[in-house]
């Protein structure tokens, strides 16, 4: 049984100048993993009449209509009402749902606001989809030959119901991926270079066989083969082309690992500990590492050394180094790394000091210039890269590069080749002297 | 003459997992500047039949339909053909356009590929919109009472035609901005509570006058009045209802400030300095503060004190306090804040220590329990909140609460009332003793 799907995103804010329907991207991922093509998307504001038309029209375009948003407690949440108009059904307060919402508030030691009672209004005859992450239950019903899923607009809540309601429903219908996929992720290489290196593989298997998706600071590669043998040959070809830039490979529907997960895992496997010393990234690297559950077994912590005085007082960087080379320099990056490992008593440390912009750039060190330092058992390195883009982009790419530099060192892989989208001026790693590494042998 | 508009984005790649229709954001900006509301958006793949239906349906939703994409030279660019089907018209090769495309190639010292001749096919009776940035001309025509603009999908080319074709057309129709909007942002209050408190205002002005948008940890309120007087009355009403939870108010097209921007500004205005001490947030607060350009004038840095040993060694927290109260406790949160201010030599500091989960929860301190500490001139406080949701959500809400707690203290506002979505167990702020505040008087 082959289905296709449409998405309707509800909310006036999604018709503005600053917000897009990002839920549809994750919906597309779930659909694709079950081999269901997404053929149409629409966005409509908090207008019951337009919304009702949009739902009708989506049901004419597809067998499966996934609606996100408009299930909140406020008066401008109209999706329940539109579903009622669409189907000519009735909305009834569901005591079970009401009790459940009330209990949810009580578990938090709070009283349910009266307005939330609206969220217990259910389309008669529809199936309630319990939302464990919020107070808006989802609904499933049939109309005009299509199956409707009404999901909350809050991404976290929508994601929950995609896994607990949509995916099981698809699987129960025996919907299997056309071919199982293998996903690989590549750090710090530009999409264009990945495409170049995979050109022959792409030529051999086409867009259905090889999908290349660009994400900030990394590239996802999805391989589809008719069987496991073909797929593993494809994986080998990718690894031959991209080498150690590939940081995770996952078969089928499994969740591929993030770069921070891979780095934490590499350290945990070696019972090693890590500290961070961040200037321009301001805590972004620590924040990414600590999104990994269990990172506390590896990550001791770090210093956000934004001011030079902090580099000196907290990390023990020699003021003379900053004086001589500037805060954004190899020697200071190395001293920050060594200081972090010593002060936080860890085997490994990474440091970042750079010019994120918009201000602070110079002829010699333009905005986007970032120095990285890494210290580990018998290892002390620094690198400088020039990242394109605005402050946010520079910071993100820097955190991505630092995590990849750590991953490569801990796993004893080759260093990242120079990549076209950034100028890399490399400094000869100085011989680690006992004195400089003193702190690391602890 | 009041118009409204719809956008149709064409391209199978926009139905995938990594690409969204970003052209519609800039279209919305041009429309808004001319007071034309965008009421509907759709995305359709390179499928002539579906595309034709999408165009028809958009013309039923709006007076003005802006279509982007599908004007390229290849066979899967179907927008011209769909327009022909839609209108029952004919496509004719326009010699002027053909010559122009040829000349464009020649200016680049190249021969026009034969395929590009397709781009010279024009819907009979339509107006050609010259594209100075590429080879795909835009087209304008009337159908079903609506005016269609067909624009290229390449953002740079679309942007060019928005300014050279769409905007002049709108201005020629004497379209003026509608009532300007005022945007307010509210921190750490749940949408339902905001809705409750604004019920009467909402009743008076309806969904067009008052839009309430939930974002993680905050709520956006957009007010539309017929004139400045009405709008300022509405703002007063919101501020009366929500008080100091409102952290930014911006008129018209201006960009409203983020909570971190407001906190940094409050400190900068007072020439005050700040340090952070983060455990469960792992650097997220520092990372958010440093997204603000110029935050270096205020933010010295901080410690990511993930391990207890770091709380002791780097922040000088008394090991006995951790022993007696546990790392997630008011006394430890306060000691972290005092230590951060002392070690980083700042007037202000905020600290966070909590259980982000999924592990580490207990009967007494369930997952989501987070203690906050704040130290400032003559001020030392701690608070405990219980946040719902998974690790990522707990961490985000904690960073939001910490920034709001800082904002309120620095601006000498009242503390946040208990909000329904979190249990707040407050500890009497102990009298700041000279000894404990010693580091702060520097």
mmCIF file with all atom_site columns, N, CA and C in Angstrom, chain A residues 4 14 17 29 32 41-43 50 53 57 61 75-76 108 110 113 133 156 222 282 286-287 290-291 300-302 304 306-307 391-392 395, chain B residues 4 14 17 20 29 32 41-43 50 53 57 61 192 195-196 202 282 286-287 290-291 300-302 304 306-307 391 393 395 420 423:
data_model
loop_
_atom_site.group_PDB
_atom_site.id
_atom_site.type_symbol
_atom_site.label_atom_id
_atom_site.label_alt_id
_atom_site.label_comp_id
_atom_site.label_asym_id
_atom_site.label_entity_id
_atom_site.label_seq_id
_atom_site.pdbx_PDB_ins_code
_atom_site.Cartn_x
_atom_site.Cartn_y
_atom_site.Cartn_z
_atom_site.occupancy
_atom_site.B_iso_or_equiv
_atom_site.pdbx_formal_charge
_atom_site.auth_seq_id
_atom_site.auth_comp_id
_atom_site.auth_asym_id
_atom_site.auth_atom_id
_atom_site.pdbx_PDB_model_num
ATOM 1   N N  . UNK A 1 4   ? 1.048   8.795  -0.111  1.00 0.00 ? 4   UNK A N  1
ATOM 2   C CA . UNK A 1 4   ? 1.846   10.018 -0.142  1.00 0.00 ? 4   UNK A CA 1
ATOM 3   C C  . UNK A 1 4   ? 1.278   10.981 0.905   1.00 0.00 ? 4   UNK A C  1
ATOM 4   N N  . UNK A 1 14  ? 4.027   32.121 11.111  1.00 0.00 ? 14  UNK A N  1
ATOM 5   C CA . UNK A 1 14  ? 4.759   31.443 10.036  1.00 0.00 ? 14  UNK A CA 1
ATOM 6   C C  . UNK A 1 14  ? 4.567   32.130 8.690   1.00 0.00 ? 14  UNK A C  1
ATOM 7   N N  . UNK A 1 17  ? 8.105   37.511 8.632   1.00 0.00 ? 17  UNK A N  1
ATOM 8   C CA . UNK A 1 17  ? 9.400   37.748 7.996   1.00 0.00 ? 17  UNK A CA 1
ATOM 9   C C  . UNK A 1 17  ? 10.540  36.994 8.658   1.00 0.00 ? 17  UNK A C  1
ATOM 10  N N  . UNK A 1 29  ? 11.597  13.669 7.305   1.00 0.00 ? 29  UNK A N  1
ATOM 11  C CA . UNK A 1 29  ? 12.551  12.616 7.661   1.00 0.00 ? 29  UNK A CA 1
ATOM 12  C C  . UNK A 1 29  ? 11.825  11.340 8.085   1.00 0.00 ? 29  UNK A C  1
ATOM 13  N N  . UNK A 1 32  ? 10.123  9.839  5.040   1.00 0.00 ? 32  UNK A N  1
ATOM 14  C CA . UNK A 1 32  ? 11.085  9.232  4.126   1.00 0.00 ? 32  UNK A CA 1
ATOM 15  C C  . UNK A 1 32  ? 11.574  7.892  4.664   1.00 0.00 ? 32  UNK A C  1
ATOM 16  N N  . UNK A 1 41  ? 3.137   21.070 0.680   1.00 0.00 ? 41  UNK A N  1
ATOM 17  C CA . UNK A 1 41  ? 3.143   21.725 1.989   1.00 0.00 ? 41  UNK A CA 1
ATOM 18  C C  . UNK A 1 41  ? 2.387   23.037 1.870   1.00 0.00 ? 41  UNK A C  1
ATOM 19  N N  . UNK A 1 42  ? 1.690   23.405 2.931   1.00 0.00 ? 42  UNK A N  1
ATOM 20  C CA . UNK A 1 42  ? 1.112   24.748 2.954   1.00 0.00 ? 42  UNK A CA 1
ATOM 21  C C  . UNK A 1 42  ? 1.233   25.335 4.350   1.00 0.00 ? 42  UNK A C  1
ATOM 22  N N  . UNK A 1 43  ? 1.183   26.657 4.394   1.00 0.00 ? 43  UNK A N  1
ATOM 23  C CA . UNK A 1 43  ? 1.241   27.399 5.645   1.00 0.00 ? 43  UNK A CA 1
ATOM 24  C C  . UNK A 1 43  ? 0.051   28.336 5.667   1.00 0.00 ? 43  UNK A C  1
ATOM 25  N N  . UNK A 1 50  ? -9.806  30.027 6.400   1.00 0.00 ? 50  UNK A N  1
ATOM 26  C CA . UNK A 1 50  ? -8.701  29.658 5.505   1.00 0.00 ? 50  UNK A CA 1
ATOM 27  C C  . UNK A 1 50  ? -8.127  28.306 5.891   1.00 0.00 ? 50  UNK A C  1
ATOM 28  N N  . UNK A 1 53  ? -10.195 25.491 4.603   1.00 0.00 ? 53  UNK A N  1
ATOM 29  C CA . UNK A 1 53  ? -9.947  25.279 3.167   1.00 0.00 ? 53  UNK A CA 1
ATOM 30  C C  . UNK A 1 53  ? -8.615  24.570 2.948   1.00 0.00 ? 53  UNK A C  1
ATOM 31  N N  . UNK A 1 57  ? -8.016  21.071 1.020   1.00 0.00 ? 57  UNK A N  1
ATOM 32  C CA . UNK A 1 57  ? -7.167  21.013 -0.173  1.00 0.00 ? 57  UNK A CA 1
ATOM 33  C C  . UNK A 1 57  ? -6.033  20.014 0.017   1.00 0.00 ? 57  UNK A C  1
ATOM 34  N N  . UNK A 1 61  ? -4.760  16.551 -2.142  1.00 0.00 ? 61  UNK A N  1
ATOM 35  C CA . UNK A 1 61  ? -3.416  16.339 -2.682  1.00 0.00 ? 61  UNK A CA 1
ATOM 36  C C  . UNK A 1 61  ? -2.765  15.050 -2.194  1.00 0.00 ? 61  UNK A C  1
ATOM 37  N N  . UNK A 1 75  ? -7.314  31.523 22.370  1.00 0.00 ? 75  UNK A N  1
ATOM 38  C CA . UNK A 1 75  ? -8.433  31.720 21.439  1.00 0.00 ? 75  UNK A CA 1
ATOM 39  C C  . UNK A 1 75  ? -7.977  31.707 19.991  1.00 0.00 ? 75  UNK A C  1
ATOM 40  N N  . UNK A 1 76  ? -6.718  32.074 19.728  1.00 0.00 ? 76  UNK A N  1
ATOM 41  C CA . UNK A 1 76  ? -6.309  32.074 18.313  1.00 0.00 ? 76  UNK A CA 1
ATOM 42  C C  . UNK A 1 76  ? -5.782  30.714 17.873  1.00 0.00 ? 76  UNK A C  1
ATOM 43  N N  . UNK A 1 108 ? 3.453   19.142 38.499  1.00 0.00 ? 108 UNK A N  1
ATOM 44  C CA . UNK A 1 108 ? 4.388   20.265 38.605  1.00 0.00 ? 108 UNK A CA 1
ATOM 45  C C  . UNK A 1 108 ? 4.017   21.173 39.774  1.00 0.00 ? 108 UNK A C  1
ATOM 46  N N  . UNK A 1 110 ? 1.223   22.647 40.316  1.00 0.00 ? 110 UNK A N  1
ATOM 47  C CA . UNK A 1 110 ? 0.506   23.846 39.872  1.00 0.00 ? 110 UNK A CA 1
ATOM 48  C C  . UNK A 1 110 ? -0.957  23.520 39.593  1.00 0.00 ? 110 UNK A C  1
ATOM 49  N N  . UNK A 1 113 ? -4.592  26.256 34.533  1.00 0.00 ? 113 UNK A N  1
ATOM 50  C CA . UNK A 1 113 ? -5.355  27.463 34.195  1.00 0.00 ? 113 UNK A CA 1
ATOM 51  C C  . UNK A 1 113 ? -6.639  27.090 33.471  1.00 0.00 ? 113 UNK A C  1
ATOM 52  N N  . UNK A 1 133 ? 4.881   15.578 26.231  1.00 0.00 ? 133 UNK A N  1
ATOM 53  C CA . UNK A 1 133 ? 5.801   16.706 26.375  1.00 0.00 ? 133 UNK A CA 1
ATOM 54  C C  . UNK A 1 133 ? 5.094   18.042 26.521  1.00 0.00 ? 133 UNK A C  1
ATOM 55  N N  . UNK A 1 156 ? 9.420   20.455 19.924  1.00 0.00 ? 156 UNK A N  1
ATOM 56  C CA . UNK A 1 156 ? 9.726   19.316 20.796  1.00 0.00 ? 156 UNK A CA 1
ATOM 57  C C  . UNK A 1 156 ? 8.513   18.407 20.956  1.00 0.00 ? 156 UNK A C  1
ATOM 58  N N  . UNK A 1 222 ? 23.275  10.171 2.605   1.00 0.00 ? 222 UNK A N  1
ATOM 59  C CA . UNK A 1 222 ? 22.368  9.035  2.745   1.00 0.00 ? 222 UNK A CA 1
ATOM 60  C C  . UNK A 1 222 ? 22.513  8.134  1.543   1.00 0.00 ? 222 UNK A C  1
ATOM 61  N N  . UNK A 1 282 ? 32.527  31.454 23.739  1.00 0.00 ? 282 UNK A N  1
ATOM 62  C CA . UNK A 1 282 ? 31.792  31.877 24.936  1.00 0.00 ? 282 UNK A CA 1
ATOM 63  C C  . UNK A 1 282 ? 31.022  30.807 25.693  1.00 0.00 ? 282 UNK A C  1
ATOM 64  N N  . UNK A 1 286 ? 31.298  23.911 25.476  1.00 0.00 ? 286 UNK A N  1
ATOM 65  C CA . UNK A 1 286 ? 30.863  23.251 26.707  1.00 0.00 ? 286 UNK A CA 1
ATOM 66  C C  . UNK A 1 286 ? 29.380  22.923 26.651  1.00 0.00 ? 286 UNK A C  1
ATOM 67  N N  . UNK A 1 287 ? 28.614  23.866 26.116  1.00 0.00 ? 287 UNK A N  1
ATOM 68  C CA . UNK A 1 287 ? 27.170  23.668 26.027  1.00 0.00 ? 287 UNK A CA 1
ATOM 69  C C  . UNK A 1 287 ? 26.850  22.494 25.109  1.00 0.00 ? 287 UNK A C  1
ATOM 70  N N  . UNK A 1 290 ? 27.794  19.183 26.826  1.00 0.00 ? 290 UNK A N  1
ATOM 71  C CA . UNK A 1 290 ? 26.907  18.801 27.935  1.00 0.00 ? 290 UNK A CA 1
ATOM 72  C C  . UNK A 1 290 ? 25.477  18.534 27.480  1.00 0.00 ? 290 UNK A C  1
ATOM 73  N N  . UNK A 1 291 ? 25.204  18.686 26.156  1.00 0.00 ? 291 UNK A N  1
ATOM 74  C CA . UNK A 1 291 ? 23.904  18.183 25.679  1.00 0.00 ? 291 UNK A CA 1
ATOM 75  C C  . UNK A 1 291 ? 23.923  16.655 25.643  1.00 0.00 ? 291 UNK A C  1
ATOM 76  N N  . UNK A 1 300 ? 35.010  17.625 32.650  1.00 0.00 ? 300 UNK A N  1
ATOM 77  C CA . UNK A 1 300 ? 35.119  18.211 33.993  1.00 0.00 ? 300 UNK A CA 1
ATOM 78  C C  . UNK A 1 300 ? 34.512  19.604 34.025  1.00 0.00 ? 300 UNK A C  1
ATOM 79  N N  . UNK A 1 301 ? 34.676  20.316 32.928  1.00 0.00 ? 301 UNK A N  1
ATOM 80  C CA . UNK A 1 301 ? 34.193  21.689 32.842  1.00 0.00 ? 301 UNK A CA 1
ATOM 81  C C  . UNK A 1 301 ? 35.197  22.528 32.089  1.00 0.00 ? 301 UNK A C  1
ATOM 82  N N  . UNK A 1 302 ? 35.078  23.835 32.251  1.00 0.00 ? 302 UNK A N  1
ATOM 83  C CA . UNK A 1 302 ? 35.992  24.697 31.522  1.00 0.00 ? 302 UNK A CA 1
ATOM 84  C C  . UNK A 1 302 ? 35.839  26.135 31.926  1.00 0.00 ? 302 UNK A C  1
ATOM 85  N N  . UNK A 1 304 ? 35.135  30.007 30.487  1.00 0.00 ? 304 UNK A N  1
ATOM 86  C CA . UNK A 1 304 ? 34.825  30.955 29.440  1.00 0.00 ? 304 UNK A CA 1
ATOM 87  C C  . UNK A 1 304 ? 35.736  32.143 29.702  1.00 0.00 ? 304 UNK A C  1
ATOM 88  N N  . UNK A 1 306 ? 36.648  35.136 28.401  1.00 0.00 ? 306 UNK A N  1
ATOM 89  C CA . UNK A 1 306 ? 36.311  36.163 27.423  1.00 0.00 ? 306 UNK A CA 1
ATOM 90  C C  . UNK A 1 306 ? 37.257  37.352 27.568  1.00 0.00 ? 306 UNK A C  1
ATOM 91  N N  . UNK A 1 307 ? 37.497  37.747 28.814  1.00 0.00 ? 307 UNK A N  1
ATOM 92  C CA . UNK A 1 307 ? 38.413  38.866 29.076  1.00 0.00 ? 307 UNK A CA 1
ATOM 93  C C  . UNK A 1 307 ? 39.845  38.330 29.206  1.00 0.00 ? 307 UNK A C  1
ATOM 94  N N  . UNK A 1 391 ? 28.713  36.563 12.904  1.00 0.00 ? 391 UNK A N  1
ATOM 95  C CA . UNK A 1 391 ? 29.126  36.153 14.244  1.00 0.00 ? 391 UNK A CA 1
ATOM 96  C C  . UNK A 1 391 ? 28.621  34.761 14.616  1.00 0.00 ? 391 UNK A C  1
ATOM 97  N N  . UNK A 1 392 ? 27.338  34.548 14.382  1.00 0.00 ? 392 UNK A N  1
ATOM 98  C CA . UNK A 1 392 ? 26.731  33.264 14.743  1.00 0.00 ? 392 UNK A CA 1
ATOM 99  C C  . UNK A 1 392 ? 27.396  32.129 13.983  1.00 0.00 ? 392 UNK A C  1
ATOM 100 N N  . UNK A 1 395 ? 31.021  31.439 15.076  1.00 0.00 ? 395 UNK A N  1
ATOM 101 C CA . UNK A 1 395 ? 31.055  30.731 16.360  1.00 0.00 ? 395 UNK A CA 1
ATOM 102 C C  . UNK A 1 395 ? 30.687  29.252 16.182  1.00 0.00 ? 395 UNK A C  1
ATOM 103 N N  . UNK B 2 4   ? -4.446  41.367 -0.523  1.00 0.00 ? 4   UNK B N  1
ATOM 104 C CA . UNK B 2 4   ? -3.677  40.410 0.264   1.00 0.00 ? 4   UNK B CA 1
ATOM 105 C C  . UNK B 2 4   ? -2.943  39.491 -0.703  1.00 0.00 ? 4   UNK B C  1
ATOM 106 N N  . UNK B 2 14  ? 12.409  21.515 -2.119  1.00 0.00 ? 14  UNK B N  1
ATOM 107 C CA . UNK B 2 14  ? 11.801  22.214 -0.971  1.00 0.00 ? 14  UNK B CA 1
ATOM 108 C C  . UNK B 2 14  ? 10.842  21.312 -0.198  1.00 0.00 ? 14  UNK B C  1
ATOM 109 N N  . UNK B 2 17  ? 14.334  17.218 3.414   1.00 0.00 ? 17  UNK B N  1
ATOM 110 C CA . UNK B 2 17  ? 14.617  17.252 4.851   1.00 0.00 ? 17  UNK B CA 1
ATOM 111 C C  . UNK B 2 17  ? 15.542  18.386 5.256   1.00 0.00 ? 17  UNK B C  1
ATOM 112 N N  . UNK B 2 20  ? 14.252  24.843 3.120   1.00 0.00 ? 20  UNK B N  1
ATOM 113 C CA . UNK B 2 20  ? 12.965  25.526 3.312   1.00 0.00 ? 20  UNK B CA 1
ATOM 114 C C  . UNK B 2 20  ? 12.863  26.685 2.332   1.00 0.00 ? 20  UNK B C  1
ATOM 115 N N  . UNK B 2 29  ? 8.617   40.605 3.702   1.00 0.00 ? 29  UNK B N  1
ATOM 116 C CA . UNK B 2 29  ? 9.130   41.924 4.107   1.00 0.00 ? 29  UNK B CA 1
ATOM 117 C C  . UNK B 2 29  ? 8.690   43.003 3.118   1.00 0.00 ? 29  UNK B C  1
ATOM 118 N N  . UNK B 2 32  ? 4.940   43.486 3.497   1.00 0.00 ? 32  UNK B N  1
ATOM 119 C CA . UNK B 2 32  ? 4.586   44.159 4.741   1.00 0.00 ? 32  UNK B CA 1
ATOM 120 C C  . UNK B 2 32  ? 4.891   45.663 4.646   1.00 0.00 ? 32  UNK B C  1
ATOM 121 N N  . UNK B 2 41  ? 0.767   30.353 2.175   1.00 0.00 ? 41  UNK B N  1
ATOM 122 C CA . UNK B 2 41  ? 1.956   29.920 1.449   1.00 0.00 ? 41  UNK B CA 1
ATOM 123 C C  . UNK B 2 41  ? 1.806   28.439 1.106   1.00 0.00 ? 41  UNK B C  1
ATOM 124 N N  . UNK B 2 42  ? 2.333   28.052 -0.041  1.00 0.00 ? 42  UNK B N  1
ATOM 125 C CA . UNK B 2 42  ? 2.396   26.618 -0.320  1.00 0.00 ? 42  UNK B CA 1
ATOM 126 C C  . UNK B 2 42  ? 3.714   26.283 -1.015  1.00 0.00 ? 42  UNK B C  1
ATOM 127 N N  . UNK B 2 43  ? 4.089   25.021 -0.894  1.00 0.00 ? 43  UNK B N  1
ATOM 128 C CA . UNK B 2 43  ? 5.291   24.498 -1.532  1.00 0.00 ? 43  UNK B CA 1
ATOM 129 C C  . UNK B 2 43  ? 4.884   23.280 -2.339  1.00 0.00 ? 43  UNK B C  1
ATOM 130 N N  . UNK B 2 50  ? 0.249   19.110 -10.188 1.00 0.00 ? 50  UNK B N  1
ATOM 131 C CA . UNK B 2 50  ? 0.095   19.638 -8.827  1.00 0.00 ? 50  UNK B CA 1
ATOM 132 C C  . UNK B 2 50  ? 0.344   21.135 -8.810  1.00 0.00 ? 50  UNK B C  1
ATOM 133 N N  . UNK B 2 53  ? -2.631  23.077 -9.991  1.00 0.00 ? 53  UNK B N  1
ATOM 134 C CA . UNK B 2 53  ? -3.652  23.146 -8.926  1.00 0.00 ? 53  UNK B CA 1
ATOM 135 C C  . UNK B 2 53  ? -3.237  24.155 -7.850  1.00 0.00 ? 53  UNK B C  1
ATOM 136 N N  . UNK B 2 57  ? -5.371  27.395 -6.673  1.00 0.00 ? 57  UNK B N  1
ATOM 137 C CA . UNK B 2 57  ? -5.838  27.512 -5.298  1.00 0.00 ? 57  UNK B CA 1
ATOM 138 C C  . UNK B 2 57  ? -5.318  28.799 -4.654  1.00 0.00 ? 57  UNK B C  1
ATOM 139 N N  . UNK B 2 61  ? -7.193  32.145 -2.780  1.00 0.00 ? 61  UNK B N  1
ATOM 140 C CA . UNK B 2 61  ? -6.893  32.633 -1.425  1.00 0.00 ? 61  UNK B CA 1
ATOM 141 C C  . UNK B 2 61  ? -6.513  34.099 -1.396  1.00 0.00 ? 61  UNK B C  1
ATOM 142 N N  . UNK B 2 192 ? -0.453  30.321 28.284  1.00 0.00 ? 192 UNK B N  1
ATOM 143 C CA . UNK B 2 192 ? -1.834  30.314 28.783  1.00 0.00 ? 192 UNK B CA 1
ATOM 144 C C  . UNK B 2 192 ? -2.055  31.406 29.826  1.00 0.00 ? 192 UNK B C  1
ATOM 145 N N  . UNK B 2 195 ? -2.252  34.703 28.025  1.00 0.00 ? 195 UNK B N  1
ATOM 146 C CA . UNK B 2 195 ? -3.581  34.786 27.396  1.00 0.00 ? 195 UNK B CA 1
ATOM 147 C C  . UNK B 2 195 ? -4.636  35.165 28.426  1.00 0.00 ? 195 UNK B C  1
ATOM 148 N N  . UNK B 2 196 ? -4.578  34.531 29.607  1.00 0.00 ? 196 UNK B N  1
ATOM 149 C CA . UNK B 2 196 ? -5.552  34.834 30.663  1.00 0.00 ? 196 UNK B CA 1
ATOM 150 C C  . UNK B 2 196 ? -5.486  36.309 31.022  1.00 0.00 ? 196 UNK B C  1
ATOM 151 N N  . UNK B 2 202 ? -7.726  41.207 24.410  1.00 0.00 ? 202 UNK B N  1
ATOM 152 C CA . UNK B 2 202 ? -7.984  40.352 23.244  1.00 0.00 ? 202 UNK B CA 1
ATOM 153 C C  . UNK B 2 202 ? -9.439  40.478 22.821  1.00 0.00 ? 202 UNK B C  1
ATOM 154 N N  . UNK B 2 282 ? 26.086  24.035 31.395  1.00 0.00 ? 282 UNK B N  1
ATOM 155 C CA . UNK B 2 282 ? 27.316  23.683 30.698  1.00 0.00 ? 282 UNK B CA 1
ATOM 156 C C  . UNK B 2 282 ? 27.913  24.729 29.771  1.00 0.00 ? 282 UNK B C  1
ATOM 157 N N  . UNK B 2 286 ? 26.688  31.479 29.045  1.00 0.00 ? 286 UNK B N  1
ATOM 158 C CA . UNK B 2 286 ? 27.812  32.232 28.489  1.00 0.00 ? 286 UNK B CA 1
ATOM 159 C C  . UNK B 2 286 ? 27.705  32.322 26.978  1.00 0.00 ? 286 UNK B C  1
ATOM 160 N N  . UNK B 2 287 ? 27.306  31.221 26.362  1.00 0.00 ? 287 UNK B N  1
ATOM 161 C CA . UNK B 2 287 ? 27.184  31.183 24.909  1.00 0.00 ? 287 UNK B CA 1
ATOM 162 C C  . UNK B 2 287 ? 26.111  32.164 24.444  1.00 0.00 ? 287 UNK B C  1
ATOM 163 N N  . UNK B 2 290 ? 27.314  35.781 24.845  1.00 0.00 ? 290 UNK B N  1
ATOM 164 C CA . UNK B 2 290 ? 28.347  36.178 23.883  1.00 0.00 ? 290 UNK B CA 1
ATOM 165 C C  . UNK B 2 290 ? 27.841  36.171 22.447  1.00 0.00 ? 290 UNK B C  1
ATOM 166 N N  . UNK B 2 291 ? 26.579  35.809 22.229  1.00 0.00 ? 291 UNK B N  1
ATOM 167 C CA . UNK B 2 291 ? 26.018  36.035 20.890  1.00 0.00 ? 291 UNK B CA 1
ATOM 168 C C  . UNK B 2 291 ? 25.772  37.533 20.682  1.00 0.00 ? 291 UNK B C  1
ATOM 169 N N  . UNK B 2 300 ? 32.888  39.193 31.614  1.00 0.00 ? 300 UNK B N  1
ATOM 170 C CA . UNK B 2 300 ? 34.303  38.823 31.772  1.00 0.00 ? 300 UNK B CA 1
ATOM 171 C C  . UNK B 2 300 ? 34.525  37.372 31.367  1.00 0.00 ? 300 UNK B C  1
ATOM 172 N N  . UNK B 2 301 ? 33.543  36.546 31.659  1.00 0.00 ? 301 UNK B N  1
ATOM 173 C CA . UNK B 2 301 ? 33.656  35.119 31.377  1.00 0.00 ? 301 UNK B CA 1
ATOM 174 C C  . UNK B 2 301 ? 33.037  34.333 32.512  1.00 0.00 ? 301 UNK B C  1
ATOM 175 N N  . UNK B 2 302 ? 33.380  33.069 32.581  1.00 0.00 ? 302 UNK B N  1
ATOM 176 C CA . UNK B 2 302 ? 32.794  32.258 33.636  1.00 0.00 ? 302 UNK B CA 1
ATOM 177 C C  . UNK B 2 302 ? 33.404  30.883 33.682  1.00 0.00 ? 302 UNK B C  1
ATOM 178 N N  . UNK B 2 304 ? 32.551  26.797 33.595  1.00 0.00 ? 304 UNK B N  1
ATOM 179 C CA . UNK B 2 304 ? 31.647  25.673 33.458  1.00 0.00 ? 304 UNK B CA 1
ATOM 180 C C  . UNK B 2 304 ? 32.086  24.677 34.520  1.00 0.00 ? 304 UNK B C  1
ATOM 181 N N  . UNK B 2 306 ? 31.249  21.703 35.902  1.00 0.00 ? 306 UNK B N  1
ATOM 182 C CA . UNK B 2 306 ? 30.442  20.499 35.739  1.00 0.00 ? 306 UNK B CA 1
ATOM 183 C C  . UNK B 2 306 ? 30.764  19.504 36.840  1.00 0.00 ? 306 UNK B C  1
ATOM 184 N N  . UNK B 2 307 ? 32.036  19.329 37.108  1.00 0.00 ? 307 UNK B N  1
ATOM 185 C CA . UNK B 2 307 ? 32.468  18.401 38.169  1.00 0.00 ? 307 UNK B CA 1
ATOM 186 C C  . UNK B 2 307 ? 32.528  19.160 39.502  1.00 0.00 ? 307 UNK B C  1
ATOM 187 N N  . UNK B 2 391 ? 16.140  16.891 28.717  1.00 0.00 ? 391 UNK B N  1
ATOM 188 C CA . UNK B 2 391 ? 17.400  17.550 29.054  1.00 0.00 ? 391 UNK B CA 1
ATOM 189 C C  . UNK B 2 391 ? 17.558  18.896 28.334  1.00 0.00 ? 391 UNK B C  1
ATOM 190 N N  . UNK B 2 393 ? 15.349  20.817 26.976  1.00 0.00 ? 393 UNK B N  1
ATOM 191 C CA . UNK B 2 393 ? 14.354  21.825 27.341  1.00 0.00 ? 393 UNK B CA 1
ATOM 192 C C  . UNK B 2 393 ? 14.640  22.372 28.739  1.00 0.00 ? 393 UNK B C  1
ATOM 193 N N  . UNK B 2 395 ? 17.520  22.609 30.160  1.00 0.00 ? 395 UNK B N  1
ATOM 194 C CA . UNK B 2 395 ? 18.691  23.489 30.060  1.00 0.00 ? 395 UNK B CA 1
ATOM 195 C C  . UNK B 2 395 ? 18.307  24.842 29.467  1.00 0.00 ? 395 UNK B C  1
ATOM 196 N N  . UNK B 2 420 ? 2.879   29.055 36.738  1.00 0.00 ? 420 UNK B N  1
ATOM 197 C CA . UNK B 2 420 ? 2.217   27.763 36.860  1.00 0.00 ? 420 UNK B CA 1
ATOM 198 C C  . UNK B 2 420 ? 3.053   26.584 36.358  1.00 0.00 ? 420 UNK B C  1
ATOM 199 N N  . UNK B 2 423 ? 7.404   24.763 39.754  1.00 0.00 ? 423 UNK B N  1
ATOM 200 C CA . UNK B 2 423 ? 7.297   24.935 41.190  1.00 0.00 ? 423 UNK B CA 1
ATOM 201 C C  . UNK B 2 423 ? 8.486   25.741 41.668  1.00 0.00 ? 423 UNK B C  1
#
